[in-house]
Structures are given as C-alpha cells and as structure tokens.
Short mmCIF file of C-alpha atoms in Angstrom, two decimals:
data_model
loop_
_atom_site.label_atom_id
_atom_site.label_comp_id
_atom_site.label_asym_id
_atom_site.label_seq_id
_atom_site.Cartn_x
_atom_site.Cartn_y
_atom_site.Cartn_z
CA MET A 1 34.41 -7.93 -4.83
CA GLU A 2 34.52 -10.11 -7.93
CA ARG A 3 31.55 -10.24 -10.26
CA LEU A 4 29.11 -13.05 -9.52
CA THR A 5 29.24 -15.90 -12.04
CA LYS A 6 26.56 -18.35 -12.99
CA SER A 7 28.71 -21.25 -11.78
CA THR A 8 28.85 -19.72 -8.29
CA VAL A 9 25.08 -19.28 -8.18
CA THR A 10 24.59 -22.77 -9.57
CA GLY A 11 26.79 -24.10 -6.78
CA ILE A 12 24.84 -22.23 -4.13
CA CYS A 13 21.50 -23.23 -5.62
CA THR A 14 22.37 -26.92 -5.80
CA GLN A 15 24.53 -27.38 -2.71
CA MET A 16 23.27 -25.12 0.06
CA THR A 17 19.72 -23.94 -0.58
CA SER A 18 16.33 -24.59 0.98
CA GLN A 19 14.58 -24.82 -2.41
CA LEU A 20 15.12 -26.29 -5.85
CA TRP A 21 15.60 -23.62 -8.49
CA LYS A 22 15.15 -23.86 -12.24
CA GLU A 23 17.95 -23.17 -14.69
CA ALA A 24 16.14 -20.04 -15.91
CA GLU A 25 15.88 -18.68 -12.39
CA ILE A 26 19.58 -19.21 -11.77
CA SER A 27 20.35 -17.46 -15.06
CA GLU A 28 18.07 -14.58 -14.07
CA LEU A 29 20.32 -13.90 -11.07
CA THR A 30 23.38 -13.26 -13.22
CA ASP A 31 21.77 -12.19 -16.50
CA PRO A 32 18.43 -10.55 -15.64
CA LYS A 33 15.77 -10.48 -18.35
CA LEU A 34 12.58 -9.89 -16.41
CA GLY A 35 13.71 -6.56 -14.99
CA VAL A 36 11.06 -6.64 -12.31
CA ILE A 37 13.52 -5.97 -9.50
CA THR A 38 17.08 -4.76 -9.39
CA GLY A 39 19.46 -7.23 -11.01
CA PHE A 40 21.12 -9.37 -8.37
CA GLN A 41 24.62 -8.24 -9.34
CA ASP A 42 23.56 -4.61 -8.87
CA LEU A 43 22.05 -5.51 -5.52
CA LEU A 44 25.28 -7.22 -4.43
CA GLU A 45 27.31 -4.16 -5.38
CA GLU A 46 24.95 -1.92 -3.42
CA LEU A 47 25.14 -4.30 -0.46
CA ASP A 48 28.92 -4.19 -0.68
CA ALA A 49 28.73 -0.39 -0.43
CA LEU A 50 26.36 -0.63 2.54
CA GLY A 51 28.76 -3.05 4.21
CA LYS A 52 31.42 -0.34 4.28
CA ILE A 53 29.27 2.01 6.36
CA ASP A 54 30.00 1.73 10.08
CA LEU A 55 26.84 1.23 12.09
CA GLY A 56 28.70 0.96 15.37
CA THR A 57 26.82 -1.27 17.77
CA LEU A 58 23.38 -0.30 16.50
CA PRO A 59 21.11 -3.35 16.82
CA PRO A 60 18.50 -4.40 14.23
CA ALA A 61 15.17 -2.56 14.24
CA GLY A 62 12.45 -3.89 16.54
CA ALA A 63 8.91 -2.65 17.18
CA VAL A 64 8.29 1.08 16.87
CA GLN A 65 7.85 3.21 20.01
CA LYS A 66 5.92 6.42 20.42
CA ASP A 67 8.14 9.39 19.57
CA THR A 68 9.13 11.74 22.34
CA VAL A 69 9.01 15.35 21.22
CA MET B 1 -27.59 2.43 -9.32
CA HIS B 2 -27.61 6.11 -8.53
CA GLU B 3 -24.08 7.45 -8.98
CA ASP B 4 -24.52 9.53 -5.85
CA LEU B 5 -24.84 6.36 -3.77
CA ALA B 6 -22.04 4.50 -5.55
CA TYR B 7 -19.65 7.33 -4.77
CA ALA B 8 -21.14 8.45 -1.45
CA SER B 9 -18.97 8.61 1.64
CA VAL B 10 -19.44 6.05 4.39
CA ARG B 11 -20.58 8.87 6.68
CA HIS B 12 -23.36 9.78 4.20
CA LEU B 13 -24.40 6.16 3.71
CA ARG B 14 -24.54 5.70 7.48
CA HIS B 15 -26.82 8.74 7.68
CA LEU B 16 -29.13 7.33 4.98
CA LEU B 17 -29.23 3.93 6.64
CA LYS B 18 -29.88 5.40 10.08
CA ASN B 19 -32.80 7.42 8.74
CA SER B 20 -34.16 4.47 6.75
CA ALA B 21 -33.76 6.42 3.50
CA ILE B 22 -32.28 3.19 2.22
CA GLY B 23 -32.12 -0.31 3.73
CA PRO B 24 -28.98 -2.47 4.11
CA ARG B 25 -30.28 -5.06 1.60
CA GLU B 26 -31.12 -2.39 -0.95
CA LEU B 27 -27.68 -0.80 -0.59
CA VAL B 28 -25.82 -4.08 -0.93
CA SER B 29 -27.94 -5.03 -3.96
CA LEU B 30 -27.15 -1.73 -5.62
CA PHE B 31 -23.42 -2.39 -5.26
CA ALA B 32 -23.93 -6.00 -6.42
CA GLU B 33 -25.52 -4.78 -9.64
CA ARG B 34 -22.68 -2.39 -10.16
CA ILE B 35 -20.03 -5.06 -9.66
CA SER B 36 -21.85 -7.14 -12.22
CA ALA B 37 -21.83 -4.25 -14.68
CA HIS B 38 -18.25 -3.01 -14.23
CA ASN B 39 -16.04 -5.90 -13.14
CA ASP B 40 -15.22 -6.94 -16.71
CA VAL B 41 -13.53 -3.60 -17.29
CA SER B 42 -12.23 -2.82 -13.82
CA LYS B 43 -11.13 -6.38 -12.91
CA ALA B 44 -11.38 -5.16 -9.32
CA TYR B 45 -12.94 -8.30 -7.83
CA ILE B 46 -11.43 -11.78 -7.84
CA THR B 47 -14.30 -13.22 -5.80
CA ASP B 48 -17.70 -11.57 -5.73
CA THR B 49 -19.67 -12.63 -2.64
CA SER B 50 -22.40 -10.02 -2.97
CA ALA B 51 -25.14 -12.69 -3.04
CA LEU B 52 -23.98 -13.82 0.40
CA ALA B 53 -23.72 -10.16 1.46
CA GLU B 54 -27.35 -9.58 0.49
CA ARG B 55 -28.44 -12.32 2.91
CA GLU B 56 -26.21 -10.89 5.65
CA ALA B 57 -27.70 -7.46 5.01
CA ASP B 58 -31.21 -8.80 5.64
CA ALA B 59 -30.19 -9.53 9.21
CA LEU B 60 -28.97 -5.96 9.63
CA GLU B 61 -32.33 -4.23 9.02
CA GLY B 62 -32.81 -1.73 11.84
CA THR B 63 -29.37 -2.33 13.31
CA GLU B 64 -27.79 0.30 15.53
CA ALA B 65 -24.26 -0.95 14.78
CA LEU B 66 -21.80 1.81 13.84
CA PHE B 67 -21.16 0.46 10.33
CA GLY B 68 -24.44 -1.46 10.09
CA GLY B 69 -25.08 -2.32 6.43
CA ILE B 70 -22.02 -0.54 4.97
CA PRO B 71 -20.63 -2.63 2.06
CA PHE B 72 -16.86 -2.97 1.90
CA ALA B 73 -14.33 -5.26 0.21
CA SER B 74 -10.82 -6.41 1.04
CA LYS B 75 -7.69 -7.20 -0.91
CA ASP B 76 -7.56 -10.93 -1.54
CA LEU B 77 -4.87 -11.35 1.11
CA PHE B 78 -7.36 -10.88 3.95
CA ASP B 79 -9.12 -13.99 5.18
CA VAL B 80 -12.90 -13.87 5.14
CA LYS B 81 -14.47 -16.97 6.67
CA GLY B 82 -15.78 -19.46 4.11
CA VAL B 83 -14.39 -17.52 1.15
CA PRO B 84 -11.29 -18.35 -0.95
CA THR B 85 -8.13 -16.33 -0.22
CA THR B 86 -6.15 -16.50 -3.46
CA ALA B 87 -3.62 -13.73 -2.73
CA GLY B 88 -3.89 -13.10 -6.46
CA SER B 89 -2.15 -16.39 -7.18
CA ARG B 90 -2.95 -19.84 -8.55
CA VAL B 91 -0.89 -21.26 -5.67
CA PHE B 92 -3.79 -20.75 -3.27
CA TYR B 93 -6.42 -22.17 -5.66
CA ASP B 94 -7.91 -24.34 -2.88
CA ARG B 95 -7.39 -22.10 0.17
CA ILE B 96 -10.70 -21.39 1.90
CA ALA B 97 -10.45 -19.28 5.06
CA ASP B 98 -11.78 -20.95 8.18
CA ARG B 99 -12.01 -17.65 10.08
CA ASP B 100 -12.00 -13.92 9.46
CA SER B 101 -8.79 -11.91 9.57
CA THR B 102 -8.80 -9.64 12.63
CA CYS B 103 -9.58 -6.48 10.63
CA VAL B 104 -12.45 -8.09 8.75
CA ALA B 105 -13.80 -9.54 12.01
CA ARG B 106 -13.71 -6.09 13.65
CA LEU B 107 -15.49 -4.49 10.70
CA ARG B 108 -18.15 -7.20 10.55
CA LYS B 109 -18.69 -6.89 14.29
CA ALA B 110 -19.34 -3.19 13.65
CA GLY B 111 -21.97 -4.19 11.08
CA ALA B 112 -20.02 -3.78 7.82
CA VAL B 113 -20.84 -6.27 5.06
CA SER B 114 -18.16 -7.91 2.93
CA LEU B 115 -18.91 -7.75 -0.81
CA GLY B 116 -15.93 -9.87 -1.85
CA LYS B 117 -12.21 -10.16 -2.42
CA LEU B 118 -10.17 -7.75 -4.49
CA ASN B 119 -7.50 -8.19 -7.14
CA ALA B 120 -3.82 -7.60 -6.41
CA HIS B 121 -0.32 -8.14 -7.71
CA GLU B 122 0.44 -11.83 -7.04
CA PHE B 123 1.22 -12.16 -3.30
CA ALA B 124 1.58 -8.34 -3.18
CA TYR B 125 4.89 -8.62 -5.03
CA GLY B 126 4.96 -5.50 -7.18
CA ALA B 127 3.54 -2.01 -7.39
CA THR B 128 1.95 -2.14 -10.83
CA GLY B 129 -0.86 -4.53 -9.97
CA GLU B 130 -0.18 -6.60 -13.11
CA ASN B 131 -1.66 -10.03 -12.60
CA PRO B 132 -1.40 -12.77 -15.24
CA HIS B 133 -3.95 -14.97 -13.47
CA PHE B 134 -6.84 -12.59 -12.74
CA GLY B 135 -6.12 -9.72 -15.13
CA THR B 136 -4.73 -6.27 -14.43
CA CYS B 137 -7.02 -3.66 -12.90
CA ALA B 138 -7.80 -0.68 -15.11
CA ASN B 139 -7.67 2.91 -13.98
CA ALA B 140 -11.20 4.36 -13.95
CA TYR B 141 -9.90 7.71 -15.21
CA ASP B 142 -8.18 6.11 -18.20
CA PRO B 143 -8.52 2.34 -18.72
CA THR B 144 -5.33 2.26 -20.81
CA ARG B 145 -3.47 2.96 -17.56
CA ILE B 146 -2.90 0.91 -14.42
CA ALA B 147 -4.76 1.38 -11.16
CA GLY B 148 -1.42 0.84 -9.39
CA GLY B 149 -0.53 -1.85 -6.91
CA SER B 150 -0.13 -4.04 -5.22
CA SER B 151 -3.60 -3.24 -3.82
CA SER B 152 -4.89 -2.63 -7.35
CA GLY B 153 -8.41 -3.96 -6.81
CA SER B 154 -8.82 -1.95 -3.61
CA ALA B 155 -8.30 1.30 -5.54
CA ALA B 156 -10.18 0.21 -8.66
CA ALA B 157 -13.21 -0.89 -6.64
CA LEU B 158 -13.53 2.59 -5.15
CA ALA B 159 -12.85 4.48 -8.37
CA PHE B 160 -15.43 2.38 -10.25
CA GLY B 161 -17.94 2.78 -7.40
CA LEU B 162 -17.98 -0.92 -6.47
CA ALA B 163 -17.62 -0.64 -2.66
CA ALA B 164 -18.00 2.06 -0.02
CA PHE B 165 -14.48 1.48 1.30
CA THR B 166 -11.73 -1.11 0.96
CA LEU B 167 -8.82 -2.69 2.80
CA GLY B 168 -5.37 -3.20 1.32
CA THR B 169 -1.82 -3.92 2.40
CA ASP B 170 1.18 -1.63 2.06
CA THR B 171 4.76 -2.97 2.08
CA GLY B 172 6.38 -0.22 0.01
CA GLY B 173 3.46 2.01 -0.96
CA SER B 174 0.88 -0.56 -2.04
CA VAL B 175 -2.03 1.35 -0.53
CA ARG B 176 -0.84 4.94 -0.96
CA VAL B 177 0.27 4.55 -4.59
CA PRO B 178 -2.90 2.97 -6.07
CA ALA B 179 -5.02 5.33 -3.97
CA ALA B 180 -3.08 8.26 -5.48
CA PHE B 181 -3.41 6.93 -9.04
CA CYS B 182 -7.16 6.45 -8.63
CA GLY B 183 -8.03 9.62 -6.71
CA GLN B 184 -8.77 8.01 -3.34
CA VAL B 185 -7.56 8.58 0.20
CA GLY B 186 -4.96 5.93 1.14
CA LEU B 187 -3.83 5.47 4.74
CA LYS B 188 -0.90 3.41 5.96
CA PRO B 189 -1.07 3.52 9.75
CA THR B 190 1.88 3.24 12.12
CA ALA B 191 3.56 -0.17 12.04
CA GLY B 192 1.83 -2.43 14.55
CA LEU B 193 -1.26 -0.26 15.06
CA VAL B 194 -3.54 -2.41 12.87
CA PRO B 195 -3.15 -6.19 13.24
CA THR B 196 -2.07 -8.34 10.31
CA THR B 197 -3.53 -11.54 11.77
CA GLY B 198 -5.25 -13.50 9.01
CA VAL B 199 -3.56 -11.52 6.23
CA VAL B 200 -1.29 -13.46 3.85
CA PRO B 201 2.20 -12.14 4.61
CA TYR B 202 4.68 -10.87 2.05
CA CYS B 203 7.34 -9.35 4.32
CA TRP B 204 6.63 -9.31 8.05
CA THR B 205 9.02 -6.43 8.78
CA LEU B 206 7.47 -4.05 6.25
CA ASP B 207 3.85 -5.21 5.79
CA HIS B 208 1.15 -2.83 7.02
CA VAL B 209 -2.61 -3.13 6.74
CA GLY B 210 -4.01 -0.02 5.05
CA ILE B 211 -7.30 1.68 4.33
CA MET B 212 -8.67 3.19 1.14
CA ALA B 213 -11.66 5.48 1.38
CA ARG B 214 -13.43 8.27 -0.48
CA THR B 215 -12.85 10.80 2.28
CA VAL B 216 -10.38 11.47 5.07
CA THR B 217 -13.23 11.31 7.59
CA ASP B 218 -14.17 7.83 6.38
CA ALA B 219 -10.55 6.71 6.70
CA ALA B 220 -10.50 8.02 10.28
CA ASP B 221 -13.76 6.25 11.16
CA ILE B 222 -12.56 2.96 9.67
CA LEU B 223 -9.23 3.21 11.47
CA SER B 224 -11.08 3.71 14.77
CA VAL B 225 -12.72 0.31 14.18
CA ILE B 226 -9.75 -1.77 12.99
CA ALA B 227 -6.90 -0.34 15.10
CA GLY B 228 -6.00 -1.98 18.37
CA PHE B 229 -3.87 -4.64 20.00
CA ASP B 230 -4.15 -8.26 18.87
CA ALA B 231 -2.24 -10.82 20.90
CA GLU B 232 -2.15 -13.15 17.90
CA ASP B 233 -0.02 -10.68 15.92
CA PRO B 234 3.59 -10.61 17.20
CA GLY B 235 4.03 -7.17 15.63
CA SER B 236 0.93 -5.67 17.24
CA VAL B 237 1.56 -2.68 19.51
CA ASN B 238 -0.58 -2.08 22.58
CA VAL B 239 -1.71 1.56 22.50
CA PRO B 240 -4.93 3.08 23.90
CA GLU B 241 -8.03 3.05 21.69
CA GLU B 242 -8.68 6.35 19.97
CA ASN B 243 -11.40 8.12 17.99
CA TYR B 244 -9.34 9.25 15.02
CA ALA B 245 -12.13 11.45 13.64
CA ALA B 246 -12.44 13.55 16.80
CA GLY B 247 -10.30 16.55 15.87
CA LEU B 248 -10.41 16.36 12.09
CA GLU B 249 -11.83 19.85 11.50
CA GLU B 250 -9.27 21.69 13.65
CA GLY B 251 -7.12 22.72 10.69
CA VAL B 252 -3.37 23.20 10.41
CA SER B 253 -2.82 26.52 12.14
CA GLY B 254 0.34 26.39 14.23
CA LEU B 255 1.55 23.09 12.78
CA ARG B 256 5.16 22.80 11.61
CA ILE B 257 5.30 20.93 8.33
CA GLY B 258 8.62 19.57 7.09
CA ILE B 259 9.55 19.91 3.43
CA PRO B 260 12.41 17.55 2.51
CA ARG B 261 15.35 19.34 0.93
CA ALA B 262 16.33 16.38 -1.25
CA PHE B 263 15.06 13.19 -2.84
CA PHE B 264 11.29 13.55 -2.31
CA TYR B 265 10.93 16.44 -4.73
CA GLU B 266 13.52 15.20 -7.23
CA ARG B 267 12.89 13.47 -10.57
CA CYS B 268 9.23 14.31 -10.30
CA ASP B 269 6.69 15.22 -12.98
CA ALA B 270 6.57 19.01 -13.25
CA GLU B 271 2.79 19.22 -13.03
CA ILE B 272 2.77 17.08 -9.89
CA LEU B 273 5.31 19.44 -8.34
CA SER B 274 3.14 22.38 -9.30
CA HIS B 275 0.12 20.82 -7.54
CA VAL B 276 2.22 20.15 -4.43
CA GLU B 277 3.43 23.76 -4.46
CA ALA B 278 -0.22 24.87 -4.43
CA VAL B 279 -0.82 22.66 -1.38
CA LYS B 280 2.22 24.14 0.36
CA ARG B 281 0.96 27.68 -0.27
CA PHE B 282 -2.49 26.74 1.01
CA LEU B 283 -1.07 25.21 4.21
CA GLU B 284 0.97 28.36 4.83
CA ASP B 285 -2.10 30.52 4.23
CA GLU B 286 -3.95 28.41 6.81
CA GLY B 287 -1.30 29.15 9.43
CA ALA B 288 1.10 26.22 9.12
CA LYS B 289 4.82 26.88 9.09
CA LEU B 290 6.84 25.14 6.39
CA VAL B 291 10.25 23.99 7.59
CA PRO B 292 13.01 22.56 5.37
CA VAL B 293 14.15 19.16 6.68
CA THR B 294 16.98 16.81 5.77
CA PHE B 295 16.31 13.10 5.60
CA PRO B 296 19.06 10.47 5.75
CA ASP B 297 20.85 9.51 2.55
CA MET B 298 18.14 7.87 0.46
CA SER B 299 20.38 6.42 -2.22
CA GLN B 300 20.40 2.91 -0.69
CA THR B 301 16.89 2.73 0.73
CA ARG B 302 15.52 0.50 -2.03
CA THR B 303 18.46 -1.87 -1.56
CA VAL B 304 17.78 -2.06 2.16
CA SER B 305 14.09 -2.71 1.55
CA LEU B 306 14.72 -5.45 -1.04
CA THR B 307 17.32 -7.13 1.17
CA ILE B 308 14.64 -7.57 3.81
CA GLN B 309 11.72 -8.29 1.49
CA MET B 310 13.09 -11.17 -0.53
CA PRO B 311 14.44 -13.47 2.24
CA GLU B 312 11.28 -12.89 4.29
CA ALA B 313 9.07 -13.63 1.28
CA LEU B 314 11.10 -16.79 0.59
CA SER B 315 10.64 -17.91 4.17
CA ALA B 316 6.91 -17.17 4.07
CA HIS B 317 6.56 -19.21 0.88
CA SER B 318 8.99 -22.03 1.60
CA THR B 319 6.37 -24.77 2.02
CA HIS B 320 4.25 -23.81 -0.96
CA LEU B 321 7.31 -23.25 -3.11
CA ARG B 322 8.31 -26.86 -2.48
CA ASP B 323 4.83 -28.30 -3.00
CA ARG B 324 3.38 -26.02 -5.67
CA GLY B 325 6.38 -24.24 -7.10
CA ASP B 326 5.16 -24.47 -10.68
CA LEU B 327 2.03 -22.49 -9.85
CA TYR B 328 3.99 -19.34 -8.98
CA GLY B 329 4.39 -16.58 -11.52
CA GLU B 330 7.78 -16.31 -13.20
CA ASP B 331 8.63 -12.88 -11.79
CA PHE B 332 7.79 -13.80 -8.20
CA ARG B 333 9.89 -16.98 -8.36
CA ALA B 334 12.81 -14.93 -9.67
CA GLY B 335 12.46 -12.58 -6.71
CA LEU B 336 12.37 -15.49 -4.28
CA ALA B 337 15.58 -16.85 -5.86
CA VAL B 338 17.23 -13.53 -4.98
CA GLY B 339 16.05 -14.07 -1.41
CA GLN B 340 17.80 -17.43 -1.41
CA CYS B 341 21.16 -15.86 -2.23
CA ILE B 342 21.13 -12.96 0.25
CA LEU B 343 23.42 -13.70 3.17
CA ALA B 344 22.21 -13.62 6.74
CA GLU B 345 24.68 -10.85 7.58
CA GLN B 346 23.33 -8.74 4.73
CA TYR B 347 19.77 -9.23 5.98
CA ILE B 348 20.73 -8.27 9.55
CA ARG B 349 22.69 -5.28 8.30
CA ALA B 350 19.63 -4.11 6.37
CA LYS B 351 17.58 -4.31 9.55
CA ARG B 352 20.23 -2.28 11.35
CA PHE B 353 19.93 0.35 8.60
CA ILE B 354 16.22 0.47 9.33
CA ALA B 355 17.07 1.19 12.97
CA ARG B 356 19.26 4.05 11.76
CA TYR B 357 16.54 5.39 9.43
CA ARG B 358 14.14 5.36 12.37
CA GLN B 359 16.53 7.23 14.63
CA GLU B 360 17.21 9.89 12.01
CA THR B 361 13.55 10.27 11.08
CA SER B 362 12.51 10.57 14.74
CA ARG B 363 15.09 13.34 15.05
CA ILE B 364 13.35 15.20 12.18
CA PHE B 365 10.02 14.84 13.96
CA LYS B 366 11.41 16.65 16.99
CA ASP B 367 11.39 19.80 14.83
CA VAL B 368 8.25 19.27 12.77
CA ASP B 369 4.79 17.78 13.27
CA LEU B 370 4.35 16.45 9.75
CA VAL B 371 6.27 15.95 6.52
CA LEU B 372 4.77 16.77 3.11
CA THR B 373 5.87 15.14 -0.16
CA PRO B 374 4.29 14.27 -3.50
CA ALA B 375 2.64 10.83 -3.13
CA THR B 376 4.22 9.62 -6.37
CA PRO B 377 6.71 11.14 -8.83
CA ILE B 378 4.52 10.24 -11.81
CA ILE B 379 0.84 9.81 -12.71
CA ALA B 380 -0.54 6.33 -13.40
CA PRO B 381 1.57 4.70 -16.16
CA LYS B 382 0.20 2.84 -19.17
CA LEU B 383 -0.72 -0.84 -18.81
CA GLY B 384 2.29 -3.01 -19.64
CA GLN B 385 4.79 -0.14 -19.45
CA SER B 386 7.95 -1.71 -17.98
CA HIS B 387 9.99 1.51 -17.66
CA VAL B 388 9.16 5.18 -17.25
CA MET B 389 11.25 8.20 -18.13
CA VAL B 390 11.43 11.04 -15.61
CA ASP B 391 13.82 13.97 -16.12
CA GLY B 392 15.68 12.01 -18.78
CA VAL B 393 16.29 9.02 -16.51
CA SER B 394 14.73 5.65 -17.36
CA GLU B 395 13.53 3.68 -14.35
CA PRO B 396 11.61 0.40 -13.89
CA THR B 397 7.96 1.35 -13.39
CA GLY B 398 7.65 -0.46 -10.05
CA ASN B 399 10.67 1.41 -8.66
CA ALA B 400 9.47 4.79 -9.88
CA VAL B 401 5.94 4.64 -8.51
CA THR B 402 7.06 3.69 -4.97
CA ARG B 403 10.08 6.01 -4.82
CA TYR B 404 8.49 8.40 -2.29
CA SER B 405 6.57 5.83 -0.25
CA THR B 406 8.90 2.87 0.47
CA PHE B 407 11.00 4.69 3.05
CA PHE B 408 8.07 5.08 5.45
CA ASN B 409 7.41 1.34 5.48
CA MET B 410 10.92 0.96 6.87
CA THR B 411 10.53 3.72 9.44
CA GLY B 412 6.95 2.64 10.22
CA ASN B 413 5.58 6.19 10.38
CA PRO B 414 1.89 6.78 9.55
CA ALA B 415 1.41 8.17 6.04
CA VAL B 416 -1.59 9.26 3.99
CA SER B 417 -1.97 9.98 0.31
CA VAL B 418 -4.70 12.50 -0.36
CA PRO B 419 -5.83 13.87 -3.76
CA CYS B 420 -4.86 17.46 -4.56
CA GLY B 421 -5.87 17.96 -8.18
CA MET B 422 -5.95 16.67 -11.74
CA HIS B 423 -3.06 16.34 -14.15
CA SER B 424 -3.56 17.70 -17.67
CA GLU B 425 -3.57 14.09 -18.86
CA GLY B 426 -6.80 13.57 -16.94
CA LEU B 427 -5.41 11.61 -14.01
CA PRO B 428 -5.46 12.36 -10.28
CA VAL B 429 -2.47 13.79 -8.41
CA SER B 430 -1.95 13.33 -4.66
CA VAL B 431 0.28 14.52 -1.86
CA GLN B 432 1.67 12.37 0.93
CA LEU B 433 1.55 13.49 4.57
CA VAL B 434 3.68 11.64 7.12
CA GLY B 435 3.54 11.94 10.89
CA ARG B 436 5.07 10.75 14.14
CA TYR B 437 4.36 7.24 15.39
CA PHE B 438 0.73 6.80 16.49
CA GLU B 439 -0.17 10.37 15.52
CA GLU B 440 -2.60 9.28 12.82
CA ALA B 441 -5.12 11.81 14.14
CA LEU B 442 -2.80 14.68 13.29
CA VAL B 443 -1.90 13.30 9.85
CA LEU B 444 -5.59 12.89 9.08
CA ARG B 445 -6.39 16.36 10.43
CA ALA B 446 -3.98 18.00 7.99
CA SER B 447 -5.22 15.74 5.18
CA ARG B 448 -8.76 16.84 5.95
CA ALA B 449 -7.72 20.49 5.71
CA ILE B 450 -6.46 19.84 2.17
CA GLU B 451 -9.54 17.81 1.26
CA ARG B 452 -11.86 20.55 2.54
CA ASN B 453 -10.47 23.04 0.01
CA ASP B 454 -12.52 22.77 -3.20
CA LYS B 455 -9.49 23.88 -5.18
CA PHE B 456 -7.98 20.42 -4.58
CA ALA B 457 -11.14 18.44 -5.30
CA ILE B 458 -11.10 16.02 -8.22
CA PRO B 459 -14.00 15.02 -10.48
CA LEU B 460 -15.49 11.52 -10.49
CA PRO B 461 -14.36 9.31 -13.39
CA ASP B 462 -16.69 9.19 -16.36
CA LEU B 463 -17.44 5.49 -16.74
CA ARG B 464 -19.78 5.94 -19.70
CA THR B 465 -16.88 6.03 -22.13
CA LEU B 466 -15.00 3.03 -20.74
CA LYS B 467 -14.65 -0.13 -22.74
CA LYS B 468 -13.00 -3.44 -21.90
CA GLN B 469 -9.31 -3.27 -22.85
#
C-alpha cells in the first residue's frame, strides 16, 4: 500500500465526508503532532496487516453470552 | 470532618446510619465541607450539588432504604435530573439532564444521595484524565502525578475522601486504571450487565459502566443495586438478579487462576511485577492453582480497539460537531478526523476480530476460573508527561497505562483492579482479576481474598502536605 498523502486526505475530507475538517486536522492525519493516538499512517499500516489475516466467515461480534464451561 | 468517616466503607456508613450514630444530613454535610476544602487541589468535582443533597438527606432521616443517606458521585457523563452533564467538555455547556441515568435512578431509589458530577477526560477520550476546561485531577498520594483517566474525578473523589463511592465509565480501562493509580477498587462488569442509558456515549461497542469503591464488599453491594436489564439500552443483557456480596468470604481454595504467558507481564515496572508475584504466592498458599494460559496475539489489539472507537465516537458526535465544532478540544477533534477516514470494511473487520478475541478468551476460561495480571504496567505518571519509558521503550502515556486493560473491553469479560501494595515511590500498585461472563461474584470473591490480607493493604494518602499545583 502506498503512503497516505495530504492531498488524498484533503480530497476525502472535502469531497466525501460527513463533517467539515480544519486544515490543521487534515495535516494531523499525515503529519501527527499531538501524539495523543497512533498516527493515522501507522494505523493504516496496522490495518493493512490485519486485512491479510483470514477470518473465514466469522461474523462481527454481537452481545456477549454466558460462557459454557 | 473525621477522617474515619471520610474514608469509611459504605458498609460501615450504613451501619452508623442504621444505628443513628450519624444522620443522613450530618453525613452529607460532612462530605460537603470536605469537597469545599479539597476540590481546589483534587479538581475531582465539576459540579458540586451537595447543597441540594443536604435537602434530599433531610427526607431520608429514619429511612430503611438499603443505601439510605449514603453520599455518592458520578462521572460527569451520567445524567442526574436537573443537573448539568458536561461530559468534561465545553460542548455541553447548556445541557441540563431532564431525567436520571438508569444507574443513578437505581441508586437514588435505594436511598443514595448524589453529591455532584465528577471530572473526566473530555468525552472520556483518553486515559490520562487531562482536561483543559476543568483542570486535571491530582493524585492524592502525590499531587504532581495524575489520578488517571478517563474517570479521573471518580478516583480522585475517593482518594481525597470526597464521596463514599463513585460511578465511572470504562472503554479501555477508564475505571480500572484510575482506581489502580489512586488505591481504590475498580470494577468493570460484564458488557451489558449494567445499563448505559442516560450516560453520554463514547463508543457503544466498548463502553461499560463501572464502579469505584473503597472495598470489594462495597463494590459488590453497589453492583447488586445497579445491575439488571434495561429495555432502553440496546446493549443490555437480561440475566437474573444476583446478590454479588453473598459468597465474598469463601476464599480461593480450589480455584484455577490463569497466568498469561505473554504480553500481560511484559514491559512492566519491576516493583509492580514483584507485588504481583507476592499476590500469586498468596493465592497458591490459599489453595488456588496457578495455570499458565496463552492469550491470542495481542500485537494488534490497540489497532482493533481504535478502529472501532473513532468511527463510533464520530457518529455519536456528528450533530454537535457540526453545530459546535469549535468548542471541542484539539486532541478530540483530531481523533474524530481519524474516525472519518476509517473505511467501513476496516470497521467491520475490527468487529470480527473482537468476535475472534471472544472465542479465544472463552476457550481459556474453559481451563481456568480467573485470570490474574498487573492492573497497569506503570505507577501513576507525572502530570503533563506525554510519553513514558518502560524497559527502554518509549510509549505514549495513554497507551501505556491501558495496555493491560483494553483487551477486556473488547472481550467484555468482568474485570476488577484491586490494590496489592505500595511502590517505593509512594504510589499504590494493583492487580487485575478477570473472569467469565456474568461471573462477577467469583471475580469479587478472589479480589476480597486479596483485600483481606493485611500484607496487601495500602495506607490512606496524607492530605496535610498537599498544595494546589
């Protein structure tokens, strides 16, 4: 996967989003300064790795059920 | 106020109230005075409603209610009728609750009296409890350090003796971590056991209501009041009512306690590990069998959690973000922007990973009754410390403090942090006990066995030396 660029994020954040985002927030996605959460590029790389793991037909998690021992 | 009352257990206060050794009004007033004296330093309360509580307490004179006259406080995400719910943010500057959250309603019905609303990381986004709008809660054992978060005020209020018990929320450790940093018992029940109705959401999939208390017995008593099905909460699970305090003194003999082979004991402060080793030895001496267990690969668990948190938070905040976007803190907005750019397939995949984590964890619980880990890999960090160094690895503070707790928000298992000693730097250390779904009684029973051993008891903080930071 290619590295995310600011122009890509700018495109997403102006053409197909539910919210308006500030320039600084778009920059934070590609060049993190706050460091509060994982940088978005790092997250994307980790998601790419997760995407390569075969989960078969396992559905998404629902409500928990009492364990049977 | 007498220190012995400020730090008394709910059980003891109930005994005093029942025997008219103290009246509800007198007790509430004593806590009110204390809030007045210590809130500048602790920053535990955002909204102090103790004057209102004093009037409510008058009506409780002679009550037979289970929690009649017991003063408590809740994280400022819980609605309390007629009182602002700020969620630790300027965004909700004008939000006044028109009804009680389900948990608060259940506690008030049992006679408990709400003293006010407690500080938190803005919208529960973050584990350090740093809050630019209402200040950052200090740790009562060392005010140069954080109380932890996001339920920072819930832990600080107990450690400073400003409430008899508190409510918080836990999405990645936000009850267990601050409880551990401040020497309190922190309980995150099974997902769906305690309703979240009337609690400002952060991430529906991972949010849990939690309890902080001075003793394991108090936590069990409080859980018995607030647990139970609520049709208004889509995540609520219908299980029979239970008295969680019933078997607390039965000990750990015969229990099989899982000790994770990897991850949960790695990159951990050496003194914390030493305290946990002492707990392990004690549990063995008491007749428990320690069993090595292997959890799923933990290397991606934070990624999975974040991939669910941020889109859900964005969805929860979509209206306010449009209308009041400038009132949000910079860090929270940045997190929401991440949520905007996560693809639907990535979000669904993360939820499928949760299903896998649950399957694999349930498999572990076929062999063991409980799992024991350190509650946190480090003691409470300094205020404003953005990164911590553990075993030569630098890590963002928020990531480090929740490293051992986040996983169990995804699996939904009940988990308790319970104090087990003091670090040489003068701060509390805690272990985490995790159990099978809806087996809170067993988790609390083992926690009580640890608590009962004086060797693991911790001293009260010495507030005489504290000054406003």
